[in-house]
Coordinates of C-alpha atoms in Angstrom, one line a residue:
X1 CA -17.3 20.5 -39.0
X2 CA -16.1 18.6 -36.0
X3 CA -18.4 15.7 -35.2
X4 CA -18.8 14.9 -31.4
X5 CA -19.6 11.2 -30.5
X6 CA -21.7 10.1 -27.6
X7 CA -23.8 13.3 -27.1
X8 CA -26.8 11.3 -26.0
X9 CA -25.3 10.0 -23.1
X10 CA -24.8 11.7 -19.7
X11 CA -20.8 12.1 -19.0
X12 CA -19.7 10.4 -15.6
X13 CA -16.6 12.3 -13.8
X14 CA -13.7 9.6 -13.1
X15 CA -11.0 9.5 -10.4
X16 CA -8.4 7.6 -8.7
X17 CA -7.8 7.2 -5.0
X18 CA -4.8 5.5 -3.6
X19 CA -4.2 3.8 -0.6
X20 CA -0.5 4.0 0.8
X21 CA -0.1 1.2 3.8
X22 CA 3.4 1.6 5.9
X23 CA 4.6 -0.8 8.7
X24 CA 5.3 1.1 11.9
X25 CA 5.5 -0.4 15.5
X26 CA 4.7 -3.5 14.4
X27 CA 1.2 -2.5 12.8
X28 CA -0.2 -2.3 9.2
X29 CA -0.8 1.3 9.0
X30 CA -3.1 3.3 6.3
X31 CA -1.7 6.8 5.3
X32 CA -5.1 9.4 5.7
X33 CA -6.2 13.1 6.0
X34 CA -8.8 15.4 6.7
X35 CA -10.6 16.1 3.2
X36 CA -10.0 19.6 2.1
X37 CA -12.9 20.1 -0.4
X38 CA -16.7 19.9 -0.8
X39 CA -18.5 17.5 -0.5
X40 CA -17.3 15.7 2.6
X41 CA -15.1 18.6 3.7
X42 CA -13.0 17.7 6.8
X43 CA -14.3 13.8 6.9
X44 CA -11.5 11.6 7.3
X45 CA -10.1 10.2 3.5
X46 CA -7.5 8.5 1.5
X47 CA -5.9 10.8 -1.0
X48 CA -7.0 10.9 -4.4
X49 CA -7.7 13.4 -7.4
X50 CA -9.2 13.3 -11.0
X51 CA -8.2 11.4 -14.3
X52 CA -6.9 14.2 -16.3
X53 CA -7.5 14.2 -20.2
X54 CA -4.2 13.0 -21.6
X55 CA -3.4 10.3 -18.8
X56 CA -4.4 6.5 -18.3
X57 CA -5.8 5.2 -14.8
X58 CA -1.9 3.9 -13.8
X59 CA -0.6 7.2 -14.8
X60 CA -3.0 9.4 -12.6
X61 CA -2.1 7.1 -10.0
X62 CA 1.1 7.2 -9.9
X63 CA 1.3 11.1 -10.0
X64 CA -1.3 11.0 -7.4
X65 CA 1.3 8.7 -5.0
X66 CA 4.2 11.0 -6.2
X67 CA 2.7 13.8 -5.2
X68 CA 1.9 12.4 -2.1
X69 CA 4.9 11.0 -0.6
X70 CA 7.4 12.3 -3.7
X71 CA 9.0 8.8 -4.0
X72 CA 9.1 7.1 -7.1
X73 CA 9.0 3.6 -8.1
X74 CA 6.5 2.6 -5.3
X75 CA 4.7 -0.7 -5.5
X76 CA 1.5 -0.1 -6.8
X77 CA -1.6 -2.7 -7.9
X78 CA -5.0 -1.6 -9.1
X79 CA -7.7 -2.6 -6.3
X80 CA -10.9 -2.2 -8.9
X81 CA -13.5 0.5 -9.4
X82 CA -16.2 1.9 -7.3
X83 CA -18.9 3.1 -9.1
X84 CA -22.2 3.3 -6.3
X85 CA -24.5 5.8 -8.1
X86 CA -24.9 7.4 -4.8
X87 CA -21.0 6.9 -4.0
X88 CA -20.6 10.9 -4.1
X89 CA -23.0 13.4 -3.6
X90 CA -21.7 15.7 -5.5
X91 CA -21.7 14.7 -9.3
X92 CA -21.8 11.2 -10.7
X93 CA -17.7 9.5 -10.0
X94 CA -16.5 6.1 -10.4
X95 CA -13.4 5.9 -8.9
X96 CA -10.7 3.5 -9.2
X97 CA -8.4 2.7 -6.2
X98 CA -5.2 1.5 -5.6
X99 CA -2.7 0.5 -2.9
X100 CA 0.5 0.9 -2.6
X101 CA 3.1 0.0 -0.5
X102 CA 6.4 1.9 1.1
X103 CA 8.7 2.1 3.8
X104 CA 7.4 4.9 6.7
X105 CA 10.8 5.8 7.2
X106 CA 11.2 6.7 3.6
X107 CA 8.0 9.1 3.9
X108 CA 9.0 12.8 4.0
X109 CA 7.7 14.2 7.1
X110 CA 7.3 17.4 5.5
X111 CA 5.2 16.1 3.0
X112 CA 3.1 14.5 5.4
X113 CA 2.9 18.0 7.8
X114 CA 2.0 19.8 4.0
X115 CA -1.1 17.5 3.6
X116 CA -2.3 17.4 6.5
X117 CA -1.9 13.6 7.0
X118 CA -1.8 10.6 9.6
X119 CA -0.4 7.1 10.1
X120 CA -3.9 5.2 11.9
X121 CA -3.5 1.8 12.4
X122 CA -6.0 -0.9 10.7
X123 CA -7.2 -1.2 14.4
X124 CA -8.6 2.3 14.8
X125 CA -9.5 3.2 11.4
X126 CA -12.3 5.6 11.4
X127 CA -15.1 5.8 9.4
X128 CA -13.4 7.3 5.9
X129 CA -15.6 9.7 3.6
X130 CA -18.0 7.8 0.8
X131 CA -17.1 4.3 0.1
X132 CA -13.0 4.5 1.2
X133 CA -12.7 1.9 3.9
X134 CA -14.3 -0.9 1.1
X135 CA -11.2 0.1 -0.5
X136 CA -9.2 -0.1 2.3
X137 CA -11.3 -3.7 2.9
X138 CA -10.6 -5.0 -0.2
X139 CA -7.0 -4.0 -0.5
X140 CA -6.1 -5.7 2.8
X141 CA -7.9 -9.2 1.0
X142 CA -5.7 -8.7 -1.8
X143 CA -2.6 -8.0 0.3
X144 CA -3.3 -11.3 2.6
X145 CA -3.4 -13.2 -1.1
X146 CA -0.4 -11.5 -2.6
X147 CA 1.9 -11.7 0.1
X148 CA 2.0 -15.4 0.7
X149 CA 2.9 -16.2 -3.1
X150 CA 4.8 -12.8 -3.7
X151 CA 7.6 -11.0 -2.3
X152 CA 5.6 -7.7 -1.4
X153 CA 6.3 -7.7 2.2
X154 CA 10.0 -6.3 1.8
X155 CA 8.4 -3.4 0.1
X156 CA 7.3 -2.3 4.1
X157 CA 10.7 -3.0 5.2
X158 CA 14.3 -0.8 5.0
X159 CA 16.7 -2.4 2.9
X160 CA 18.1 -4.6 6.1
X161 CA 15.9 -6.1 8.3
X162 CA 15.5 -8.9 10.9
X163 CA 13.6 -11.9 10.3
X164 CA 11.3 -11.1 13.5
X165 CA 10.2 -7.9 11.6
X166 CA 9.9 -10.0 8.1
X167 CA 7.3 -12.0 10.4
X168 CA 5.9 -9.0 12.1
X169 CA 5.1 -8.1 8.5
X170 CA 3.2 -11.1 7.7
X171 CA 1.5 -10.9 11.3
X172 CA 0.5 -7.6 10.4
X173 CA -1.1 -8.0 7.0
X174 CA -2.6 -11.6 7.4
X175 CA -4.4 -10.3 11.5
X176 CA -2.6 -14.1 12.4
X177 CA 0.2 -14.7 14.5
X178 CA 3.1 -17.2 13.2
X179 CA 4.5 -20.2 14.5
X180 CA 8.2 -19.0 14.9
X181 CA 10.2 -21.9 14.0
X182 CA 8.2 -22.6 11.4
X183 CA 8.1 -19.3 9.7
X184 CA 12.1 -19.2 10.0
X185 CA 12.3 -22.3 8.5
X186 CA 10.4 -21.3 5.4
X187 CA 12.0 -18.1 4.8
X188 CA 15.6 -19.2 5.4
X189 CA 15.1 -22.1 2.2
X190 CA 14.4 -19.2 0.4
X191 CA 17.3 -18.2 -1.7
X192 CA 16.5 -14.6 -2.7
X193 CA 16.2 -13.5 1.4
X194 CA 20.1 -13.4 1.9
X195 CA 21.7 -13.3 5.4
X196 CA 24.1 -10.3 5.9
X197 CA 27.0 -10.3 7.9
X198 CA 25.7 -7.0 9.8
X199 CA 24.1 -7.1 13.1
X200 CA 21.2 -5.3 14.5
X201 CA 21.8 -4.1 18.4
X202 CA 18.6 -1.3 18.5
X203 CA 15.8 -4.3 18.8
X204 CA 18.0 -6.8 19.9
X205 CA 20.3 -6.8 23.5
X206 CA 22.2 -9.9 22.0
X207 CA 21.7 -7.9 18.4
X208 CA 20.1 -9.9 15.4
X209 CA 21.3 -10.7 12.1
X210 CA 20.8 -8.6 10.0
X211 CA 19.1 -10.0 6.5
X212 CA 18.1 -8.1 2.7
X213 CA 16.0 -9.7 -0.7
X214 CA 17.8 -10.3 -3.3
X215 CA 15.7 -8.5 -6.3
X216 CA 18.4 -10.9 -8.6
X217 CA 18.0 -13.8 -6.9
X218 CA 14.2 -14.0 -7.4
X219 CA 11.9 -15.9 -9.5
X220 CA 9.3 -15.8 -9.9
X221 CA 8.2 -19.5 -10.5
X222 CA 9.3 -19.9 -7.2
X223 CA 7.2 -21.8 -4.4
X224 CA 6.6 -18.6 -2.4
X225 CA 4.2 -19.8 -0.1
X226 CA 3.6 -19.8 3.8

């Protein structure tokens, strides 16, 4: 006889919901669609599905963000869980959120046209279905943490970038505009941000230098800070 465990307490459904930021025109921008299901249909959401049976939390994540933008590899960190009684009103969920982080120009525009999805700017965010913009909230204070001690800001950029859109980056995620000198200074004692003999002419009429991270060239006991 199979025994079954835990039949006296009331089962609570469990999902993930991920939050995909991309830089674009200089703005910190939060990848969202129309909801296609009950409750909530056609509210404004992040995308996000259930914990199947025969996965942990990270791996419904990261099938969720797969399927989504069908990149692999993304930077990804767990946000927390949401668990409101009243969070849905359709069955008892506790959610657990995540953001992650890509470059827009990597995102498949088909993709984007098969889920019915936008880039909105943190600036005109709409109100998002259940609890979704905390998430949104408190991804954005883990962000403004992360990236002055880690290197997660390359993960907005293309391969080769210009230090003014490294900074734009930082302006972007911490709401704070940057002394320039200053900011130049800091990044250019840092070993791992390498200086490439390639110019950029598009965003420059004098073209900028072009610059990339060196994944090799990092450590991560180093003073990352700005």
């Amino acid at each position: 006889m199979q025994l079954t465990y835990y039949s006296e307490h009331s089962k609570v459904w469990l999902s993930v919901d991920v939050i995909i930021f991309g830089f674009e025109e200089n703005k910190l921008k939060v990848l969202i669609g129309r909801r296609q299901m009950d409750p909530g249909r056609g509210e404004w959401s992040l995308y996000g599905g259930f914990v199947n049976e025969d996965e942990s939390l990270d791996e419904a994540a990261e099938r969720t963000l797969q399927q989504l933008t069908g990149l692999k590899r993304l930077y990804m960190q767990q946000i927390g869980a949401f668990g409101s009684v009243d969070r849905d009103p359709g069955e008892r969920v506790v959610s657990v959120a995540y953001y992650a982080l890509i470059n827009v120009k990597d995102y498949s525009e088909k993709l984007q046209h098969k889920y019915g999805l936008e880039w909105m700017s943190l600036d005109a965010l709409p109100h998002l279905y259940s609890d979704h913009n905390k998430m949104v909230q408190q991804a954005i204070r883990m962000m403004r943490q992360k990236i002055k001690n880690e290197p997660i800001s390359f993960q907005l950029l293309p391969p080769l970038f210009t230090l003014t859109q490294l900074q734009h980056v930082f302006e972007a995620v911490l709401n704070n505009e940057l002394d320039k000198r200053n900011f130049r200074k800091r990044i250019k004692e840092m070993d791992y941000i390498e200086k490439t003999d390639l110019i950029d002419k598009e965003s420059s009429k004098r073209g900028a230098c072009l610059y990339r991270f060196n994944k090799k060239a990092y450590n991560e006991e180093s003073n990352f800070k700005l």
